[in-house]
Short mmCIF file of C-alpha atoms and ligand atoms in Angstrom, two decimals:
data_model
loop_
_atom_site.label_atom_id
_atom_site.label_comp_id
_atom_site.label_asym_id
_atom_site.label_seq_id
_atom_site.Cartn_x
_atom_site.Cartn_y
_atom_site.Cartn_z
CA MET A 11 17.60 0.90 -6.94
CA LYS A 12 20.26 -1.17 -5.11
CA THR A 13 21.04 -4.44 -7.50
CA PHE A 14 23.24 -7.74 -7.48
CA THR A 15 23.53 -10.33 -9.22
CA MET A 16 21.89 -12.76 -8.03
CA PRO A 17 24.37 -16.39 -6.78
CA GLY A 18 23.86 -19.25 -8.87
CA THR A 19 22.03 -17.34 -11.20
CA GLU A 20 22.95 -15.02 -14.02
CA ILE A 21 19.65 -12.64 -12.56
CA GLU A 22 21.08 -8.75 -12.23
CA ALA A 23 18.28 -9.28 -9.11
CA PRO A 24 16.93 -5.37 -7.35
CA GLN A 25 17.01 -5.60 -3.09
CA VAL A 26 13.19 -5.54 -2.46
CA VAL A 27 11.01 -7.16 -5.08
CA LEU A 28 7.17 -6.91 -5.24
CA GLY A 29 4.79 -9.41 -4.18
CA LEU A 30 1.38 -10.61 -5.81
CA MET A 31 -0.33 -12.30 -3.28
CA ARG A 32 -2.50 -9.42 -2.51
CA ILE A 33 -4.12 -8.47 -6.25
CA GLN A 34 -7.55 -10.83 -6.94
CA ASP A 35 -9.75 -8.08 -5.90
CA LYS A 36 -8.22 -5.32 -8.69
CA THR A 37 -9.45 -4.08 -11.45
CA ASP A 38 -6.44 -4.64 -14.55
CA ASP A 39 -5.22 -0.16 -14.88
CA GLU A 40 -5.06 -1.02 -10.70
CA VAL A 41 -2.21 -3.91 -11.70
CA ARG A 42 -1.14 -2.45 -14.37
CA THR A 43 -0.05 1.28 -11.94
CA LEU A 44 1.19 -1.15 -9.32
CA VAL A 45 3.43 -3.18 -11.15
CA SER A 46 4.47 0.19 -13.50
CA THR A 47 5.25 1.98 -10.43
CA ALA A 48 7.43 -1.04 -9.48
CA LEU A 49 8.90 -1.00 -12.77
CA ASP A 50 9.85 3.13 -12.37
CA ALA A 51 11.78 1.94 -8.77
CA GLY A 52 13.85 -0.48 -10.26
CA ILE A 53 11.62 -3.24 -8.86
CA ASP A 54 11.97 -5.28 -11.85
CA PHE A 55 11.68 -8.78 -9.50
CA MET A 56 7.52 -10.74 -9.00
CA ASP A 57 7.25 -12.49 -6.76
CA HIS A 58 3.90 -15.26 -7.01
CA ALA A 59 2.68 -18.04 -5.82
CA ASP A 60 0.18 -20.84 -7.73
CA LEU A 61 -2.05 -21.10 -4.35
CA TYR A 62 -2.43 -17.07 -4.33
CA GLY A 63 -5.94 -16.03 -4.92
CA SER A 64 -9.59 -17.17 -4.63
CA SER A 65 -8.51 -19.84 -7.05
CA TYR A 66 -5.44 -21.33 -7.89
CA HIS A 67 -3.53 -19.41 -10.34
CA GLY A 68 -6.04 -16.45 -9.24
CA CYS A 69 -3.46 -13.89 -8.92
CA GLU A 70 -0.97 -15.43 -11.61
CA ARG A 71 -4.13 -14.50 -14.07
CA ARG A 72 -4.38 -11.61 -13.22
CA PHE A 73 -1.53 -10.38 -13.30
CA ALA A 74 -0.88 -11.16 -16.87
CA GLU A 75 -4.64 -10.82 -17.78
CA ALA A 76 -4.37 -6.41 -16.62
CA LEU A 77 -0.26 -6.81 -17.96
CA GLN A 78 -0.80 -9.00 -21.62
CA LEU A 79 3.37 -8.19 -21.38
CA THR A 80 4.96 -8.69 -25.18
CA SER A 81 7.91 -11.13 -24.72
CA SER A 82 10.20 -8.82 -24.07
CA GLU A 83 8.48 -6.55 -21.42
CA ARG A 84 8.00 -10.59 -19.97
CA ASP A 85 12.22 -11.18 -20.79
CA ALA A 86 13.10 -7.75 -19.09
CA MET A 87 11.36 -9.28 -15.67
CA THR A 88 12.07 -11.93 -13.13
CA ILE A 89 9.26 -14.52 -12.86
CA GLN A 90 8.92 -16.55 -9.59
CA THR A 91 6.55 -18.18 -8.50
CA LYS A 92 5.99 -21.67 -5.67
CA ALA A 93 4.23 -24.49 -5.67
CA GLY A 94 4.12 -27.17 -2.94
CA ILE A 95 0.88 -26.26 -1.77
CA VAL A 96 -2.94 -27.36 -1.41
CA LYS A 97 -5.09 -25.31 0.26
CA GLU A 98 -7.60 -28.19 1.27
CA GLY A 99 -6.69 -29.45 3.89
CA PRO A 100 -4.30 -28.10 4.14
CA TYR A 101 -0.98 -30.16 3.43
CA PHE A 102 1.53 -30.04 1.94
CA ASP A 103 3.19 -31.98 -1.57
CA PHE A 104 6.22 -32.35 -3.57
CA SER A 105 5.74 -35.03 -5.44
CA TYR A 106 6.89 -34.89 -8.95
CA GLU A 107 3.32 -34.81 -10.70
CA HIS A 108 2.15 -31.87 -8.01
CA ILE A 109 5.26 -29.99 -8.65
CA VAL A 110 5.50 -31.02 -12.34
CA GLN A 111 1.43 -30.03 -12.40
CA ARG A 112 1.46 -27.11 -10.49
CA VAL A 113 4.49 -25.31 -12.65
CA GLU A 114 2.23 -26.13 -15.82
CA GLY A 115 -0.61 -24.17 -14.13
CA SER A 116 1.52 -21.71 -13.72
CA LEU A 117 3.10 -20.92 -16.68
CA GLU A 118 -0.38 -21.12 -18.37
CA ALA A 119 -1.59 -18.18 -15.53
CA LEU A 120 1.27 -16.27 -16.64
CA GLY A 121 1.17 -16.59 -20.20
CA THR A 122 4.73 -17.30 -20.25
CA ASP A 123 7.55 -20.01 -21.54
CA TYR A 124 9.00 -20.35 -18.55
CA LEU A 125 9.13 -18.75 -15.09
CA ASP A 126 13.22 -17.82 -13.36
CA ILE A 127 12.41 -19.19 -10.48
CA LEU A 128 10.15 -21.68 -8.58
CA LEU A 129 9.89 -22.03 -4.95
CA LEU A 130 8.66 -24.71 -3.01
CA HIS A 131 7.09 -23.29 -0.88
CA ARG A 132 5.89 -24.69 2.62
CA PRO A 133 8.88 -28.05 4.15
CA ASP A 134 6.44 -31.08 2.60
CA ALA A 135 7.73 -33.12 6.24
CA LEU A 136 6.86 -36.48 3.47
CA VAL A 137 9.62 -34.74 0.60
CA GLU A 138 11.24 -37.80 -1.69
CA PRO A 139 14.61 -35.48 -2.63
CA ASP A 140 14.95 -38.08 -5.00
CA GLU A 141 11.39 -37.01 -6.53
CA VAL A 142 12.00 -33.75 -6.06
CA ALA A 143 15.46 -33.48 -8.48
CA ARG A 144 13.46 -35.76 -11.18
CA ALA A 145 11.23 -33.20 -10.86
CA PHE A 146 13.76 -30.04 -11.24
CA ASP A 147 15.41 -31.89 -13.69
CA ASP A 148 12.81 -32.39 -16.04
CA LEU A 149 10.43 -29.10 -15.97
CA HIS A 150 15.05 -27.66 -16.27
CA HIS A 151 15.43 -29.41 -19.43
CA ALA A 152 12.77 -28.64 -21.18
CA GLY A 153 13.71 -25.07 -20.19
CA LYS A 154 10.13 -23.95 -18.22
CA VAL A 155 12.51 -23.21 -15.16
CA LEU A 156 15.39 -21.93 -15.44
CA HIS A 157 16.32 -21.75 -11.18
CA PHE A 158 14.97 -23.32 -8.22
CA GLY A 159 14.65 -22.85 -4.27
CA VAL A 160 12.89 -22.70 -1.84
CA SER A 161 10.79 -21.41 1.15
CA ASN A 162 10.36 -21.55 5.00
CA HIS A 163 13.40 -24.16 5.09
CA THR A 164 15.51 -25.17 7.81
CA PRO A 165 19.20 -25.64 7.10
CA GLY A 166 18.68 -29.33 7.54
CA GLN A 167 16.19 -29.77 5.45
CA ILE A 168 18.15 -27.22 2.26
CA GLU A 169 21.15 -29.53 2.25
CA LEU A 170 18.79 -32.70 2.45
CA LEU A 171 16.77 -31.59 -0.38
CA ARG A 172 20.69 -30.83 -2.16
CA ARG A 173 21.85 -34.70 -1.42
CA SER A 174 19.59 -35.21 -4.84
CA VAL A 175 18.68 -31.86 -6.36
CA LYS A 176 22.33 -30.48 -9.19
CA GLN A 177 20.73 -27.58 -9.81
CA PRO A 178 21.57 -25.09 -6.89
CA LEU A 179 19.14 -23.55 -4.52
CA VAL A 180 19.69 -19.78 -5.16
CA ALA A 181 16.76 -18.30 -2.93
CA ASN A 182 15.05 -19.43 0.55
CA GLN A 183 11.53 -17.08 0.84
CA ILE A 184 11.35 -16.47 4.84
CA GLN A 185 9.21 -14.18 7.04
CA MET A 186 11.02 -11.20 8.55
CA SER A 187 10.66 -7.80 9.79
CA VAL A 188 12.35 -6.21 12.12
CA THR A 189 9.44 -7.27 15.00
CA HIS A 190 9.20 -10.19 13.72
CA ALA A 191 13.07 -11.12 13.41
CA PRO A 192 12.83 -14.73 15.51
CA ALA A 193 16.06 -16.26 13.04
CA ILE A 194 18.15 -13.02 13.57
CA ALA A 195 17.48 -12.77 17.24
CA ALA A 196 18.49 -15.69 18.54
CA GLY A 197 21.88 -15.42 17.16
CA VAL A 198 22.08 -12.15 19.36
CA ALA A 199 21.02 -13.64 22.22
CA ALA A 200 23.26 -16.36 22.17
CA ASN A 201 24.03 -18.24 25.30
CA MET A 202 21.66 -16.13 27.40
CA GLY A 203 19.78 -18.91 29.26
CA ASP A 204 17.29 -17.02 30.52
CA LEU A 205 16.52 -15.17 27.40
CA ASP A 206 13.37 -17.13 26.08
CA GLN A 207 14.88 -15.02 22.49
CA SER A 208 18.17 -17.49 22.93
CA VAL A 209 16.25 -19.90 21.43
CA ASP A 210 17.06 -20.74 17.59
CA ARG A 211 13.62 -21.87 15.98
CA ASP A 212 14.97 -21.60 12.86
CA ASN A 213 18.43 -24.15 13.21
CA GLY A 214 20.64 -21.13 12.35
CA VAL A 215 18.95 -20.10 8.39
CA VAL A 216 20.59 -16.72 8.51
CA ASP A 217 24.03 -17.49 8.74
CA TYR A 218 24.10 -20.67 6.84
CA CYS A 219 21.78 -18.74 3.72
CA ARG A 220 25.34 -16.70 3.79
CA LEU A 221 27.74 -19.88 4.20
CA HIS A 222 25.86 -21.17 1.08
CA ASP A 223 25.61 -18.16 -1.39
CA ILE A 224 21.51 -19.02 -0.76
CA THR A 225 19.43 -15.06 -0.94
CA LEU A 226 17.09 -14.91 1.92
CA GLN A 227 13.59 -13.48 0.61
CA ALA A 228 12.29 -11.67 3.44
CA TRP A 229 8.27 -12.32 3.18
CA SER A 230 5.77 -10.06 5.34
CA PRO A 231 8.54 -6.91 6.00
CA PHE A 232 5.83 -4.91 7.22
CA GLN A 233 3.87 -6.93 8.82
CA SER A 234 4.32 -7.14 12.85
CA ARG A 235 3.07 -10.97 13.09
CA PHE A 236 1.67 -13.19 11.37
CA PHE A 237 -1.11 -11.23 9.02
CA ASP A 238 -1.76 -8.58 11.75
CA GLY A 239 -1.59 -5.62 10.26
CA PRO A 240 1.88 -3.37 9.75
CA PHE A 241 3.38 -2.36 13.11
CA LEU A 242 4.08 1.05 10.71
CA GLY A 243 2.04 3.68 13.41
CA ASN A 244 0.53 0.35 14.92
CA PRO A 245 0.02 2.09 18.79
CA SER A 246 1.65 -1.57 20.06
CA TYR A 247 4.65 -0.24 19.08
CA PRO A 248 5.10 3.09 20.43
CA GLU A 249 9.06 3.55 20.22
CA LEU A 250 9.65 1.34 17.81
CA ASN A 251 7.51 4.51 15.41
CA LYS A 252 9.72 6.91 17.78
CA VAL A 253 12.88 5.49 15.62
CA ILE A 254 11.42 4.97 12.89
CA ASP A 255 9.42 8.68 12.24
CA ARG A 256 13.36 10.27 14.01
CA LEU A 257 15.08 8.04 11.44
CA ALA A 258 13.29 8.87 8.03
CA TRP A 259 12.66 12.04 9.27
CA LYS A 260 17.40 11.65 8.79
CA TYR A 261 17.51 10.47 5.67
CA GLU A 262 14.31 12.44 4.55
CA VAL A 263 12.49 9.54 3.25
CA PRO A 264 8.94 7.87 4.27
CA VAL A 265 8.72 5.18 7.22
CA GLU A 266 8.52 2.43 4.78
CA ALA A 267 11.63 3.39 3.63
CA ILE A 268 13.08 2.56 6.57
CA ALA A 269 11.43 -0.51 7.77
CA VAL A 270 13.10 -1.69 4.37
CA ALA A 271 16.88 -0.20 4.83
CA TRP A 272 16.66 -2.28 8.20
CA LEU A 273 15.97 -5.34 6.16
CA THR A 274 18.60 -4.34 3.50
CA ARG A 275 21.54 -3.49 5.62
CA HIS A 276 21.86 -7.14 6.83
CA PRO A 277 25.05 -8.24 5.45
CA ALA A 278 23.40 -11.04 4.21
CA ARG A 279 22.35 -8.96 1.53
CA MET A 280 18.42 -10.26 1.81
CA GLN A 281 15.62 -9.16 -1.12
CA VAL A 282 12.11 -7.16 0.21
CA VAL A 283 9.40 -9.00 -0.86
CA LEU A 284 7.09 -5.90 -0.64
CA GLY A 285 2.79 -6.81 -0.02
CA THR A 286 1.27 -4.11 -0.26
CA THR A 287 -0.56 -2.90 -3.52
CA THR A 288 -1.01 0.86 -3.20
CA PRO A 289 1.59 2.59 -5.89
CA GLU A 290 3.18 5.32 -3.46
CA ARG A 291 4.21 2.37 -0.99
CA VAL A 292 5.82 0.57 -3.31
CA THR A 293 7.81 4.00 -4.01
CA ALA A 294 8.46 4.68 -0.36
CA ALA A 295 9.62 1.44 0.36
CA ALA A 296 11.87 1.57 -2.48
CA LYS A 297 13.48 4.13 -1.34
CA GLY A 298 14.87 2.35 2.12
CA ALA A 299 17.26 0.28 -0.55
CA ASP A 300 19.10 3.75 -0.61
CA VAL A 301 19.57 3.77 2.89
CA HIS A 302 22.10 2.81 4.97
CA LEU A 303 21.86 2.28 8.55
CA SER A 304 24.41 2.95 11.15
CA ARG A 305 25.15 -0.24 12.86
CA ALA A 306 23.51 2.10 15.70
CA GLU A 307 21.30 3.18 14.02
CA TRP A 308 20.24 -0.99 13.38
CA TYR A 309 20.21 -2.02 16.55
CA GLU A 310 18.33 0.80 18.10
CA MET A 311 15.54 -0.16 16.25
CA PHE A 312 16.20 -3.75 17.24
CA ARG A 313 15.61 -3.10 20.49
CA ALA A 314 12.76 -1.05 20.31
CA ALA A 315 11.24 -3.63 18.31
CA GLY A 316 11.28 -5.36 21.33
CA TYR A 317 14.45 -7.29 21.15
CA THR A 318 16.81 -7.91 23.57
CA VAL A 319 20.47 -7.24 22.94
CA PRO A 320 22.43 -8.36 26.23
N1 NAP B 407 6.81 -17.04 1.42
C1 NAP B 407 6.10 -17.03 1.81
O1 NAP B 407 5.80 -18.36 2.99
C2 NAP B 407 4.98 -16.36 1.76
C3 NAP B 407 4.14 -15.60 2.81
C4 NAP B 407 3.48 -14.99 2.67
C5 NAP B 407 3.64 -13.67 1.65
N2 NAP B 407 4.94 -13.95 0.95
C6 NAP B 407 4.81 -13.47 -0.10
O2 NAP B 407 5.02 -11.71 0.44
C7 NAP B 407 4.73 -10.74 0.01
C8 NAP B 407 5.19 -9.48 0.80
O3 NAP B 407 3.74 -10.13 2.16
P1 NAP B 407 2.11 -9.65 2.57
O4 NAP B 407 1.89 -8.92 1.93
O5 NAP B 407 1.72 -9.85 3.70
O6 NAP B 407 3.87 -8.15 3.22
P2 NAP B 407 3.43 -6.88 3.93
O7 NAP B 407 4.15 -6.36 2.88
O8 NAP B 407 3.93 -6.58 5.21
O9 NAP B 407 2.21 -6.40 4.19
C9 NAP B 407 1.60 -5.62 3.32
C10 NAP B 407 0.19 -5.57 3.17
O10 NAP B 407 0.73 -4.10 4.98
C11 NAP B 407 -1.00 -3.97 4.31
N3 NAP B 407 -0.02 -1.76 4.85
C12 NAP B 407 -0.69 -0.63 5.59
N4 NAP B 407 0.04 -0.04 5.62
C13 NAP B 407 1.64 -0.37 5.30
C14 NAP B 407 2.36 0.74 5.22
N5 NAP B 407 2.67 1.22 5.88
N6 NAP B 407 3.69 -0.12 4.16
C15 NAP B 407 2.67 -0.77 3.69
N7 NAP B 407 2.20 -2.43 3.76
C16 NAP B 407 1.28 -1.36 4.63
C17 NAP B 407 -0.70 -2.99 2.77
O11 NAP B 407 -1.90 -2.17 2.31
P3 NAP B 407 -2.53 -2.00 1.21
O12 NAP B 407 -2.30 -3.26 -0.31
O13 NAP B 407 -3.31 -1.26 1.17
O14 NAP B 407 -1.53 -0.84 1.32
C18 NAP B 407 -0.65 -5.05 2.86
O15 NAP B 407 -2.43 -5.71 2.55
C19 NAP B 407 3.07 -11.27 -0.76
O16 NAP B 407 2.95 -10.46 -1.78
C20 NAP B 407 3.66 -12.85 -1.17
O17 NAP B 407 4.65 -12.71 -2.27
C21 NAP B 407 5.32 -15.14 1.65
#
């Protein structure tokens, strides 16, 4: 597994991360096998959220109850979670009380004294950056959160937070797969007035994060669009699957690895957040970090996914 020192942290981070959004109904054995398979593949970085599960902290609790980590096992992992979404409504809440209360809930559910990284899950239109800064300071000084970041944020929203928050914002987790790559595709079509692809809906977030050493994390790396099933083997993407099958054969890896390789080949050095609960798919996907697609292959997948290279 390829790793890198995550800027703004001391974390030696793998390029592929295990997301635990879908483990609520898994048995202890299933969770243990999933996580140990990930660890065997070099994936020691776990992505959670207070929101995941049938109730708040449901998947965090499932994870902790199944694994019963010793303190040295816990210290050997990077545990990241998120806060800021209120399911009822729904609405977003970056108030001091909400952030602190949800972190306390995550610590309790995860059975740990500290989070390695806390992300603000989705932008709150009513955010008061000074209040976020106060919450981060208190959590940081108490040793409860070591590092902070955001998710689904635009450059402007990150800048707004950065004016008040003292700690570096080390990650921005956004949806990204070869079939859902508007944040990359808009730049490729820059200045092409007749192409809808040229509309930059994310305000240059990929370049912004590269410029500011903010690690991009790609969620839903296999979903064709928004939670509507994977593009692998999907008859709606015949051209893309043909190219992926050919590259999988060439590099002697499973197709999941090629889907991951498209993301890890990007020089932004994104982390890929897997959501599969199938251990074999974790092993397969992890191999993607070691495949270096050529430029021609990367663009071929991009075109086959339906994007235009003008
Ligand atoms: N920041 C955010 O706003 C946000 C939003 C959503 C998710 N996330 C994070 O991102 C992680 C990944 O999200 P996701 O689960 O939507 O991503 P994903 O990895 O694209 O999708 C995984 C889902 O696809 C299924 N699948 C079917 N065929 C597959 C194949 N060949 N390879 C891989 N998966 C296949 C999996 O089923 P099986 O389980 O049966 O294999 C699973 O249900 C989550 O766990 C969470 O940590 C973050």
